[in-house]
Amino acid sequence: MRPIQMVDTKTQYHHIKAAVDSAIINVLESSMFIGGKVVADFAANLAAYHQSKHCIPCANGTDALQIAMMALGLKAGDEVITPSFTYIATVEVAALLGIKPVFVEVDKKTFCIDPVAIEKAITPKTKAIVPVHLYGHAANMEAIMKIAKEHQLFVIEDNAQGIGCDYTFSDGTVRKTGSIGHIGCTSFYPSKNLGAYGDGGAIFTNDDQLATLLQMVASHGQSKRYYHDVVGCNSRLDAIQAAILDIKLKHLDEYIAARRKAADYYDNAFADNEKITTPFRDSNNKHVFHQYTLVLNGVDRDSLSKYLLENGVPNMIYYPVPAHKQKMFDAFGGSQYELPITDWLTERVISLPIHTELEEEQLAFITKTVLDFMKN
Ligand SMILES: *Cc1c(COP(=O)(O)O)cnc(C)c1O
């Protein structure tokens, strides 16, 4: 059996090596390292896949969120509503711009922001809602868009973990996550579902005016070369990464299917164990399983984690400390929040290996090792 890894980008690369290697050499030969046709073609292909009118590539997912907030004109003193149970980037960029992140509770089953909690957190200073499609399961976008409309708020979807997820509205409309809000943001960090071989990110919108602004902000606020109309930043996807991503984009649906197949295997193996709650899949949602995350019931998580590691099964806690309890947010009154569901989850979640290259033999070994521990 191949050693088990949390993410196996190397084996995945070997399956597409010929195409990737020649695409990289083509960029080297063209000497167009920044911008150019390769980046533009990838952006167009990704926009089409993503059901978004515009795709603006940028340097990473964190920048994507920052550029989104800047283009929407959010400024110091404004408030954005976000979950605390998330990766720090979502809320860090708000803080960086002097915007107050207002943390709200997540839904215990989906791990995503709770619309009821959003409504309660709205104040006259609220400008935007930033839902995170955590682990690859979409937040309740139908309810979120309704609230946003009623209160005239922007919605910035943090789709770093959700790329490719289909979300079905109650009228039957199916949309990709990240194409539903005013702006969607994603990351091409190597371990993400569409991962580069370096850093990368992208911003999506269906609004022409907003697209122009996003493009400007990502490029020094330029309307045309050397004419800087607004304060921007410098955030670019390089051509080598775009060339690699364009190849991987063609495989994205197949990659998602492989992740879902591994998740099905886990679900079946753990179905009857009362100490384990397997990931919830809402019927309106096609989970893309960026992570496969269990909630443990009455299990010593540290001991399980250690036991798995000792037996060659890597595992991770995403995330051990919620945003509101990070020192970084003391200045924003982070410690004053009471988010019992978030705290409850951060104490009980554990993520198992999930990627496109898991073999049945490995899955059998992982599930057996987990279940062996549960017998004690
Ligand atoms: C990975 C990630 C980001 C940040 O992406 P980078 O490319 O690492 O900057 C933001 N939000 C979430 C939820 C993520 O998982």
mmCIF file of C-alpha atoms and ligand atoms in Angstrom:
data_model
loop_
_atom_site.group_PDB
_atom_site.id
_atom_site.type_symbol
_atom_site.label_atom_id
_atom_site.label_comp_id
_atom_site.label_asym_id
_atom_site.label_seq_id
_atom_site.Cartn_x
_atom_site.Cartn_y
_atom_site.Cartn_z
ATOM 1 C CA MET A 1 0.000 0.000 0.000
ATOM 2 C CA ARG A 2 1.223 3.501 -0.810
ATOM 3 C CA PRO A 3 1.826 5.581 2.324
ATOM 4 C CA ILE A 4 -1.333 7.538 3.153
ATOM 5 C CA GLN A 5 -1.171 11.306 2.858
ATOM 6 C CA MET A 6 -3.608 14.025 3.847
ATOM 7 C CA VAL A 7 -3.374 15.336 0.270
ATOM 8 C CA ASP A 8 -1.504 13.560 -2.527
ATOM 9 C CA THR A 9 -0.617 16.231 -5.073
ATOM 10 C CA LYS A 10 2.380 14.263 -6.308
ATOM 11 C CA THR A 11 0.469 11.229 -7.585
ATOM 12 C CA GLN A 12 -2.101 13.563 -9.099
ATOM 13 C CA TYR A 13 0.681 15.403 -10.918
ATOM 14 C CA HIS A 14 2.057 12.166 -12.335
ATOM 15 C CA HIS A 15 -1.273 11.496 -14.069
ATOM 16 C CA ILE A 16 -1.098 14.820 -15.948
ATOM 17 C CA LYS A 17 2.684 15.215 -16.066
ATOM 18 C CA ALA A 18 3.132 15.292 -19.851
ATOM 19 C CA ALA A 19 0.535 18.035 -20.340
ATOM 20 C CA VAL A 20 1.726 20.096 -17.367
ATOM 21 C CA ASP A 21 5.417 19.873 -18.232
ATOM 22 C CA SER A 22 4.883 20.984 -21.808
ATOM 23 C CA ALA A 23 2.541 23.820 -20.731
ATOM 24 C CA ILE A 24 5.232 25.100 -18.360
ATOM 25 C CA ILE A 25 7.885 24.919 -21.079
ATOM 26 C CA ASN A 26 5.583 26.828 -23.444
ATOM 27 C CA VAL A 27 5.333 29.660 -20.935
ATOM 28 C CA LEU A 28 9.108 29.674 -20.475
ATOM 29 C CA GLU A 29 9.608 29.812 -24.236
ATOM 30 C CA SER A 30 7.039 32.614 -24.622
ATOM 31 C CA SER A 31 8.675 34.603 -21.802
ATOM 32 C CA MET A 32 5.233 36.055 -20.975
ATOM 33 C CA PHE A 33 5.421 35.391 -17.271
ATOM 34 C CA ILE A 34 2.879 37.929 -16.070
ATOM 35 C CA GLY A 35 -0.462 38.424 -17.805
ATOM 36 C CA GLY A 36 -0.832 37.590 -21.482
ATOM 37 C CA LYS A 37 -2.916 35.056 -23.361
ATOM 38 C CA VAL A 38 -2.353 32.085 -21.067
ATOM 39 C CA VAL A 39 -3.758 33.943 -18.057
ATOM 40 C CA ALA A 40 -6.619 35.453 -20.088
ATOM 41 C CA ASP A 41 -7.571 32.054 -21.560
ATOM 42 C CA PHE A 42 -7.597 30.407 -18.155
ATOM 43 C CA ALA A 43 -9.743 33.228 -16.716
ATOM 44 C CA ALA A 44 -12.229 32.836 -19.584
ATOM 45 C CA ASN A 45 -12.372 29.046 -19.209
ATOM 46 C CA LEU A 46 -12.811 29.278 -15.462
ATOM 47 C CA ALA A 47 -15.543 31.931 -15.769
ATOM 48 C CA ALA A 48 -17.451 29.622 -18.120
ATOM 49 C CA TYR A 49 -17.081 26.624 -15.798
ATOM 50 C CA HIS A 50 -18.060 28.781 -12.850
ATOM 51 C CA GLN A 51 -21.207 30.221 -14.488
ATOM 52 C CA SER A 52 -19.836 33.690 -13.796
ATOM 53 C CA LYS A 53 -19.672 36.496 -16.309
ATOM 54 C CA HIS A 54 -16.290 37.697 -15.072
ATOM 55 C CA CYS A 55 -13.274 36.016 -13.516
ATOM 56 C CA ILE A 56 -10.419 38.191 -12.297
ATOM 57 C CA PRO A 57 -7.355 36.119 -11.389
ATOM 58 C CA CYS A 58 -5.195 37.304 -8.493
ATOM 59 C CA ALA A 59 -2.286 36.213 -6.326
ATOM 60 C CA ASN A 60 -4.093 34.133 -3.684
ATOM 61 C CA GLY A 61 -7.435 33.589 -1.972
ATOM 62 C CA THR A 62 -6.699 36.012 0.831
ATOM 63 C CA ASP A 63 -6.038 38.801 -1.682
ATOM 64 C CA ALA A 64 -9.258 37.869 -3.496
ATOM 65 C CA LEU A 65 -11.231 38.599 -0.325
ATOM 66 C CA GLN A 66 -9.349 41.825 0.320
ATOM 67 C CA ILE A 67 -9.819 43.066 -3.240
ATOM 68 C CA ALA A 68 -13.524 42.222 -3.034
ATOM 69 C CA MET A 69 -13.950 44.334 0.097
ATOM 70 C CA MET A 70 -11.937 47.208 -1.405
ATOM 71 C CA ALA A 71 -13.879 47.180 -4.680
ATOM 72 C CA LEU A 72 -17.169 47.284 -2.786
ATOM 73 C CA GLY A 73 -15.924 50.406 -1.038
ATOM 74 C CA LEU A 74 -15.982 48.888 2.438
ATOM 75 C CA LYS A 75 -13.996 51.065 4.790
ATOM 76 C CA ALA A 76 -12.847 51.551 8.355
ATOM 77 C CA GLY A 77 -15.763 51.483 10.746
ATOM 78 C CA ASP A 78 -17.971 49.297 8.540
ATOM 79 C CA GLU A 79 -19.021 45.876 9.728
ATOM 80 C CA VAL A 80 -19.045 42.556 7.909
ATOM 81 C CA ILE A 81 -20.791 39.481 9.250
ATOM 82 C CA THR A 82 -18.799 36.256 9.039
ATOM 83 C CA PRO A 83 -18.601 32.903 10.770
ATOM 84 C CA SER A 84 -15.956 32.438 13.448
ATOM 85 C CA PHE A 85 -15.618 28.771 12.521
ATOM 86 C CA THR A 86 -13.429 29.333 9.456
ATOM 87 C CA TYR A 87 -9.912 29.784 8.196
ATOM 88 C CA ILE A 88 -8.480 33.057 9.482
ATOM 89 C CA ALA A 89 -8.083 34.722 6.038
ATOM 90 C CA THR A 90 -11.783 35.442 5.768
ATOM 91 C CA VAL A 91 -11.778 37.738 8.761
ATOM 92 C CA GLU A 92 -8.179 38.873 8.744
ATOM 93 C CA VAL A 93 -8.588 40.924 5.575
ATOM 94 C CA ALA A 94 -11.561 42.737 7.079
ATOM 95 C CA ALA A 95 -9.475 43.635 10.113
ATOM 96 C CA LEU A 96 -6.607 44.711 7.886
ATOM 97 C CA LEU A 97 -8.876 47.277 6.213
ATOM 98 C CA GLY A 98 -10.150 48.487 9.599
ATOM 99 C CA ILE A 99 -13.500 46.810 8.979
ATOM 100 C CA LYS A 100 -15.011 45.150 12.008
ATOM 101 C CA PRO A 101 -15.600 41.431 11.565
ATOM 102 C CA VAL A 102 -18.780 40.521 13.413
ATOM 103 C CA PHE A 103 -18.686 36.844 14.259
ATOM 104 C CA VAL A 104 -21.802 34.764 14.186
ATOM 105 C CA GLU A 105 -22.721 31.184 14.851
ATOM 106 C CA VAL A 106 -22.689 28.336 12.365
ATOM 107 C CA ASP A 107 -25.247 25.643 11.716
ATOM 108 C CA LYS A 108 -24.334 22.567 13.738
ATOM 109 C CA LYS A 109 -24.960 20.208 10.824
ATOM 110 C CA THR A 110 -23.525 22.054 7.813
ATOM 111 C CA PHE A 111 -20.715 23.901 9.686
ATOM 112 C CA CYS A 112 -21.705 26.986 7.639
ATOM 113 C CA ILE A 113 -22.974 30.395 8.751
ATOM 114 C CA ASP A 114 -26.446 30.358 10.320
ATOM 115 C CA PRO A 115 -28.861 32.761 8.560
ATOM 116 C CA VAL A 116 -30.867 33.310 11.761
ATOM 117 C CA ALA A 117 -27.682 34.450 13.502
ATOM 118 C CA ILE A 118 -26.893 36.782 10.593
ATOM 119 C CA GLU A 119 -30.200 38.629 10.949
ATOM 120 C CA LYS A 120 -29.617 39.164 14.662
ATOM 121 C CA ALA A 121 -26.150 40.624 14.039
ATOM 122 C CA ILE A 122 -27.179 43.287 11.515
ATOM 123 C CA THR A 123 -26.601 46.889 12.653
ATOM 124 C CA PRO A 124 -26.705 50.208 10.762
ATOM 125 C CA LYS A 125 -22.954 49.740 10.170
ATOM 126 C CA THR A 126 -23.287 46.334 8.493
ATOM 127 C CA LYS A 127 -22.216 46.432 4.858
ATOM 128 C CA ALA A 128 -21.647 42.840 3.853
ATOM 129 C CA ILE A 129 -22.127 39.194 4.686
ATOM 130 C CA VAL A 130 -19.214 36.840 4.041
ATOM 131 C CA PRO A 131 -20.427 33.232 4.047
ATOM 132 C CA VAL A 132 -17.789 30.495 3.838
ATOM 133 C CA HIS A 133 -18.610 27.242 2.057
ATOM 134 C CA LEU A 134 -16.669 25.324 4.643
ATOM 135 C CA TYR A 135 -15.120 21.975 3.727
ATOM 136 C CA GLY A 136 -16.898 22.157 0.345
ATOM 137 C CA HIS A 137 -20.521 22.270 1.549
ATOM 138 C CA ALA A 138 -22.465 25.358 0.520
ATOM 139 C CA ALA A 139 -23.866 27.738 3.086
ATOM 140 C CA ASN A 140 -27.617 28.402 2.969
ATOM 141 C CA MET A 141 -27.314 30.860 0.070
ATOM 142 C CA GLU A 142 -31.040 31.136 -0.565
ATOM 143 C CA ALA A 143 -31.669 32.496 2.930
ATOM 144 C CA ILE A 144 -28.499 34.610 2.870
ATOM 145 C CA MET A 145 -29.372 36.305 -0.441
ATOM 146 C CA LYS A 146 -32.874 37.024 0.864
ATOM 147 C CA ILE A 147 -31.504 38.691 4.002
ATOM 148 C CA ALA A 148 -28.949 40.637 1.944
ATOM 149 C CA LYS A 149 -31.664 41.936 -0.362
ATOM 150 C CA GLU A 150 -33.945 42.987 2.485
ATOM 151 C CA HIS A 151 -31.167 44.856 4.274
ATOM 152 C CA GLN A 152 -29.300 46.035 1.153
ATOM 153 C CA LEU A 153 -26.084 44.252 2.038
ATOM 154 C CA PHE A 154 -23.370 42.870 -0.194
ATOM 155 C CA VAL A 155 -22.596 39.177 -0.195
ATOM 156 C CA ILE A 156 -18.993 38.054 -0.700
ATOM 157 C CA GLU A 157 -18.783 34.278 -0.919
ATOM 158 C CA ASP A 158 -15.587 32.740 0.401
ATOM 159 C CA ASN A 159 -15.530 29.827 -2.018
ATOM 160 C CA ALA A 160 -11.903 28.817 -1.388
ATOM 161 C CA GLN A 161 -13.065 25.368 -0.280
ATOM 162 C CA GLY A 162 -16.188 25.108 -2.409
ATOM 163 C CA ILE A 163 -15.126 25.482 -6.020
ATOM 164 C CA GLY A 164 -17.313 23.315 -8.257
ATOM 165 C CA CYS A 165 -20.107 22.877 -5.704
ATOM 166 C CA ASP A 166 -23.604 23.008 -7.221
ATOM 167 C CA TYR A 167 -26.257 24.688 -5.109
ATOM 168 C CA THR A 168 -29.936 24.217 -5.929
ATOM 169 C CA PHE A 169 -32.475 26.922 -5.062
ATOM 170 C CA SER A 170 -36.023 25.974 -4.096
ATOM 171 C CA ASP A 171 -37.275 26.994 -7.572
ATOM 172 C CA GLY A 172 -34.919 24.408 -9.065
ATOM 173 C CA THR A 173 -32.255 26.852 -10.304
ATOM 174 C CA VAL A 174 -28.788 25.358 -9.957
ATOM 175 C CA ARG A 175 -25.813 27.681 -9.438
ATOM 176 C CA LYS A 176 -22.153 27.157 -8.690
ATOM 177 C CA THR A 177 -21.176 28.440 -5.266
ATOM 178 C CA GLY A 178 -19.138 31.602 -5.693
ATOM 179 C CA SER A 179 -21.409 32.788 -8.522
ATOM 180 C CA ILE A 180 -24.434 33.545 -6.329
ATOM 181 C CA GLY A 181 -23.369 36.530 -4.215
ATOM 182 C CA HIS A 182 -22.228 39.913 -5.557
ATOM 183 C CA ILE A 183 -18.671 38.608 -5.512
ATOM 184 C CA GLY A 184 -17.180 35.135 -5.138
ATOM 185 C CA CYS A 185 -13.598 34.480 -4.069
ATOM 186 C CA THR A 186 -11.479 31.386 -4.416
ATOM 187 C CA SER A 187 -7.968 30.111 -3.770
ATOM 188 C CA PHE A 188 -5.663 27.911 -5.846
ATOM 189 C CA TYR A 189 -3.443 27.017 -2.892
ATOM 190 C CA PRO A 190 -1.928 23.630 -3.846
ATOM 191 C CA SER A 191 -4.129 21.564 -1.521
ATOM 192 C CA LYS A 192 -7.380 23.224 -2.628
ATOM 193 C CA ASN A 193 -9.732 21.321 -4.953
ATOM 194 C CA LEU A 194 -8.368 23.273 -7.923
ATOM 195 C CA GLY A 195 -4.793 23.636 -6.741
ATOM 196 C CA ALA A 196 -1.880 25.360 -8.452
ATOM 197 C CA TYR A 197 1.781 24.460 -7.990
ATOM 198 C CA GLY A 198 2.272 27.657 -6.059
ATOM 199 C CA ASP A 199 -0.069 30.443 -4.983
ATOM 200 C CA GLY A 200 -3.081 31.735 -6.861
ATOM 201 C CA GLY A 201 -6.614 33.011 -6.453
ATOM 202 C CA ALA A 202 -9.574 34.405 -8.360
ATOM 203 C CA ILE A 203 -12.526 36.726 -7.962
ATOM 204 C CA PHE A 204 -15.882 36.242 -9.691
ATOM 205 C CA THR A 205 -18.794 38.526 -10.411
ATOM 206 C CA ASN A 206 -21.705 38.852 -12.809
ATOM 207 C CA ASP A 207 -21.714 42.656 -12.512
ATOM 208 C CA ASP A 208 -19.841 44.469 -15.319
ATOM 209 C CA GLN A 209 -19.118 47.612 -13.311
ATOM 210 C CA LEU A 210 -17.906 45.659 -10.330
ATOM 211 C CA ALA A 211 -15.687 43.557 -12.599
ATOM 212 C CA THR A 212 -13.973 46.705 -13.896
ATOM 213 C CA LEU A 213 -13.420 47.914 -10.336
ATOM 214 C CA LEU A 214 -12.117 44.537 -9.145
ATOM 215 C CA GLN A 215 -9.696 44.455 -12.054
ATOM 216 C CA MET A 216 -8.527 47.969 -11.223
ATOM 217 C CA VAL A 217 -8.067 47.309 -7.518
ATOM 218 C CA ALA A 218 -6.060 44.155 -8.254
ATOM 219 C CA SER A 219 -3.770 46.164 -10.503
ATOM 220 C CA HIS A 220 -2.628 49.267 -8.598
ATOM 221 C CA GLY A 221 -5.971 50.985 -9.140
ATOM 222 C CA GLN A 222 -5.148 51.440 -12.811
ATOM 223 C CA SER A 223 -7.855 52.322 -15.335
ATOM 224 C CA LYS A 224 -5.197 52.247 -18.036
ATOM 225 C CA ARG A 225 -1.473 51.882 -17.807
ATOM 226 C CA TYR A 226 0.054 54.501 -15.462
ATOM 227 C CA TYR A 227 -3.318 56.106 -14.725
ATOM 228 C CA HIS A 228 -4.270 55.213 -11.157
ATOM 229 C CA ASP A 229 -7.849 56.116 -10.279
ATOM 230 C CA VAL A 230 -8.326 54.369 -6.942
ATOM 231 C CA VAL A 231 -6.093 52.940 -4.250
ATOM 232 C CA GLY A 232 -5.419 49.364 -5.200
ATOM 233 C CA CYS A 233 -2.898 46.661 -4.606
ATOM 234 C CA ASN A 234 -0.682 44.417 -6.669
ATOM 235 C CA SER A 235 -2.152 40.962 -6.968
ATOM 236 C CA ARG A 236 -1.500 38.783 -9.998
ATOM 237 C CA LEU A 237 -1.745 35.165 -11.027
ATOM 238 C CA ASP A 238 1.417 34.304 -12.941
ATOM 239 C CA ALA A 239 1.315 32.632 -16.355
ATOM 240 C CA ILE A 240 2.972 29.391 -15.226
ATOM 241 C CA GLN A 241 0.295 28.857 -12.582
ATOM 242 C CA ALA A 242 -2.451 29.800 -15.064
ATOM 243 C CA ALA A 243 -1.129 27.261 -17.568
ATOM 244 C CA ILE A 244 -1.099 24.517 -14.922
ATOM 245 C CA LEU A 245 -4.540 25.470 -13.639
ATOM 246 C CA ASP A 246 -6.014 25.479 -17.141
ATOM 247 C CA ILE A 247 -5.013 21.822 -17.490
ATOM 248 C CA LYS A 248 -6.307 20.924 -14.042
ATOM 249 C CA LEU A 249 -9.598 22.737 -14.684
ATOM 250 C CA LYS A 250 -10.406 20.163 -17.372
ATOM 251 C CA HIS A 251 -10.113 17.481 -14.685
ATOM 252 C CA LEU A 252 -11.946 19.363 -11.926
ATOM 253 C CA ASP A 253 -15.255 17.506 -12.210
ATOM 254 C CA GLU A 254 -13.433 14.190 -12.276
ATOM 255 C CA TYR A 255 -11.411 15.298 -9.215
ATOM 256 C CA ILE A 256 -14.614 16.231 -7.388
ATOM 257 C CA ALA A 257 -16.129 12.850 -8.292
ATOM 258 C CA ALA A 258 -13.063 11.084 -6.845
ATOM 259 C CA ARG A 259 -13.370 13.043 -3.603
ATOM 260 C CA ARG A 260 -17.080 12.266 -3.378
ATOM 261 C CA LYS A 261 -16.376 8.582 -3.957
ATOM 262 C CA ALA A 262 -13.871 8.520 -1.106
ATOM 263 C CA ALA A 263 -16.409 10.361 1.078
ATOM 264 C CA ASP A 264 -19.066 7.748 0.224
ATOM 265 C CA TYR A 265 -16.676 5.010 1.304
ATOM 266 C CA TYR A 266 -16.066 6.740 4.646
ATOM 267 C CA ASP A 267 -19.789 7.439 5.131
ATOM 268 C CA ASN A 268 -20.658 3.781 4.637
ATOM 269 C CA ALA A 269 -17.900 2.528 6.898
ATOM 270 C CA PHE A 270 -18.845 4.873 9.745
ATOM 271 C CA ALA A 271 -22.619 4.800 9.281
ATOM 272 C CA ASP A 272 -23.442 2.619 12.263
ATOM 273 C CA ASN A 273 -20.966 4.038 14.741
ATOM 274 C CA GLU A 274 -22.610 6.214 17.356
ATOM 275 C CA LYS A 275 -19.312 7.836 18.346
ATOM 276 C CA ILE A 276 -18.944 9.324 14.868
ATOM 277 C CA THR A 277 -21.113 11.820 13.024
ATOM 278 C CA THR A 278 -20.283 11.805 9.318
ATOM 279 C CA PRO A 279 -20.528 15.011 7.233
ATOM 280 C CA PHE A 280 -24.067 16.198 6.579
ATOM 281 C CA ARG A 281 -25.042 16.640 2.949
ATOM 282 C CA ASP A 282 -27.994 18.928 2.433
ATOM 283 C CA SER A 283 -30.237 17.806 -0.438
ATOM 284 C CA ASN A 284 -29.785 21.205 -2.158
ATOM 285 C CA ASN A 285 -26.041 20.770 -2.153
ATOM 286 C CA LYS A 286 -23.433 18.848 -4.067
ATOM 287 C CA HIS A 287 -20.695 18.584 -1.469
ATOM 288 C CA VAL A 288 -17.232 18.793 -3.095
ATOM 289 C CA PHE A 289 -15.394 17.480 -0.016
ATOM 290 C CA HIS A 290 -12.444 19.790 0.241
ATOM 291 C CA GLN A 291 -12.256 18.173 3.671
ATOM 292 C CA TYR A 292 -13.874 15.067 5.086
ATOM 293 C CA THR A 293 -14.601 16.074 8.639
ATOM 294 C CA LEU A 294 -16.091 13.966 11.398
ATOM 295 C CA VAL A 295 -17.698 15.174 14.597
ATOM 296 C CA LEU A 296 -16.725 12.942 17.511
ATOM 297 C CA ASN A 297 -19.202 12.051 20.229
ATOM 298 C CA GLY A 298 -17.588 11.201 23.556
ATOM 299 C CA VAL A 299 -14.200 10.364 22.050
ATOM 300 C CA ASP A 300 -10.842 11.664 23.306
ATOM 301 C CA ARG A 301 -9.813 13.483 20.128
ATOM 302 C CA ASP A 302 -6.143 13.906 21.012
ATOM 303 C CA SER A 303 -5.778 10.184 21.691
ATOM 304 C CA LEU A 304 -7.547 9.292 18.448
ATOM 305 C CA SER A 305 -5.371 11.710 16.486
ATOM 306 C CA LYS A 306 -2.215 10.284 18.056
ATOM 307 C CA TYR A 307 -3.327 6.683 17.505
ATOM 308 C CA LEU A 308 -4.063 7.372 13.833
ATOM 309 C CA LEU A 309 -0.695 9.059 13.307
ATOM 310 C CA GLU A 310 1.145 6.186 14.994
ATOM 311 C CA ASN A 311 -0.592 3.834 12.586
ATOM 312 C CA GLY A 312 0.229 5.834 9.475
ATOM 313 C CA VAL A 313 -3.067 7.700 9.120
ATOM 314 C CA PRO A 314 -2.522 11.459 8.904
ATOM 315 C CA ASN A 315 -5.308 13.658 10.231
ATOM 316 C CA MET A 316 -5.892 17.336 10.950
ATOM 317 C CA ILE A 317 -8.022 19.584 13.105
ATOM 318 C CA TYR A 318 -9.613 22.299 10.956
ATOM 319 C CA TYR A 319 -9.740 24.530 12.998
ATOM 320 C CA PRO A 320 -8.600 24.096 16.605
ATOM 321 C CA VAL A 321 -9.240 27.733 17.596
ATOM 322 C CA PRO A 322 -12.176 29.707 16.190
ATOM 323 C CA ALA A 323 -11.467 33.219 14.884
ATOM 324 C CA HIS A 324 -13.152 34.996 17.804
ATOM 325 C CA LYS A 325 -10.740 33.312 20.220
ATOM 326 C CA GLN A 326 -7.591 34.243 18.277
ATOM 327 C CA LYS A 327 -5.395 36.836 20.008
ATOM 328 C CA MET A 328 -5.522 38.857 16.799
ATOM 329 C CA PHE A 329 -9.145 39.727 17.490
ATOM 330 C CA ASP A 330 -8.831 40.784 21.112
ATOM 331 C CA ALA A 331 -8.836 44.358 19.825
ATOM 332 C CA PHE A 332 -12.174 43.703 18.121
ATOM 333 C CA GLY A 333 -13.736 42.326 21.270
ATOM 334 C CA GLY A 334 -13.214 38.759 20.112
ATOM 335 C CA SER A 335 -13.213 37.341 23.612
ATOM 336 C CA GLN A 336 -16.634 38.845 24.359
ATOM 337 C CA TYR A 337 -18.425 36.623 21.865
ATOM 338 C CA GLU A 338 -20.418 33.669 23.042
ATOM 339 C CA LEU A 339 -20.587 31.127 20.248
ATOM 340 C CA PRO A 340 -21.326 27.796 21.913
ATOM 341 C CA ILE A 341 -21.924 25.811 18.705
ATOM 342 C CA THR A 342 -18.656 27.072 17.215
ATOM 343 C CA ASP A 343 -16.809 26.176 20.433
ATOM 344 C CA TRP A 344 -18.525 22.783 20.571
ATOM 345 C CA LEU A 345 -17.498 21.997 16.996
ATOM 346 C CA THR A 346 -13.902 23.164 17.328
ATOM 347 C CA GLU A 347 -13.519 20.756 20.246
ATOM 348 C CA ARG A 348 -14.954 17.764 18.371
ATOM 349 C CA VAL A 349 -14.032 17.899 14.675
ATOM 350 C CA ILE A 350 -11.318 15.841 13.058
ATOM 351 C CA SER A 351 -10.520 15.625 9.338
ATOM 352 C CA LEU A 352 -9.375 12.453 7.597
ATOM 353 C CA PRO A 353 -7.275 12.199 4.426
ATOM 354 C CA ILE A 354 -9.273 13.199 1.357
ATOM 355 C CA HIS A 355 -7.947 13.748 -2.142
ATOM 356 C CA THR A 356 -8.244 12.521 -5.690
ATOM 357 C CA GLU A 357 -5.799 9.621 -5.433
ATOM 358 C CA LEU A 358 -7.104 7.588 -2.483
ATOM 359 C CA GLU A 359 -7.210 3.886 -3.241
ATOM 360 C CA GLU A 360 -9.728 1.448 -1.834
ATOM 361 C CA GLU A 361 -6.950 -0.335 0.040
ATOM 362 C CA GLN A 362 -6.007 2.926 1.740
ATOM 363 C CA LEU A 363 -9.608 3.800 2.542
ATOM 364 C CA ALA A 364 -10.140 0.345 4.030
ATOM 365 C CA PHE A 365 -7.043 0.786 6.173
ATOM 366 C CA ILE A 366 -8.039 4.276 7.343
ATOM 367 C CA THR A 367 -11.580 3.276 8.291
ATOM 368 C CA LYS A 368 -10.425 0.091 10.015
ATOM 369 C CA THR A 369 -7.868 2.052 12.047
ATOM 370 C CA VAL A 370 -10.479 4.607 13.122
ATOM 371 C CA LEU A 371 -12.987 1.891 14.031
ATOM 372 C CA ASP A 372 -10.354 -0.147 15.916
ATOM 373 C CA PHE A 373 -9.731 2.872 18.134
ATOM 374 C CA MET A 374 -13.474 3.317 18.730
ATOM 375 C CA LYS A 375 -13.733 -0.216 20.140
ATOM 376 C CA ASN A 376 -11.697 0.776 23.202
HETATM 377 C C1 LIG B 1 -7.432 28.660 1.726
HETATM 378 C C2 LIG B 1 -8.481 29.576 2.212
HETATM 379 C C3 LIG B 1 -8.379 30.970 2.076
HETATM 380 C C4 LIG B 1 -7.128 31.662 1.624
HETATM 381 O O1 LIG B 1 -6.567 31.277 0.475
HETATM 382 P P1 LIG B 1 -4.986 31.540 0.208
HETATM 383 O O2 LIG B 1 -4.847 31.263 -1.232
HETATM 384 O O3 LIG B 1 -4.243 30.600 1.090
HETATM 385 O O4 LIG B 1 -4.709 32.953 0.540
HETATM 386 C C5 LIG B 1 -9.444 31.742 2.461
HETATM 387 N N1 LIG B 1 -10.552 31.209 2.977
HETATM 388 C C6 LIG B 1 -10.689 29.877 3.166
HETATM 389 C C7 LIG B 1 -11.953 29.340 3.740
HETATM 390 C C8 LIG B 1 -9.656 29.017 2.798
HETATM 391 O O5 LIG B 1 -9.801 27.706 2.981
#
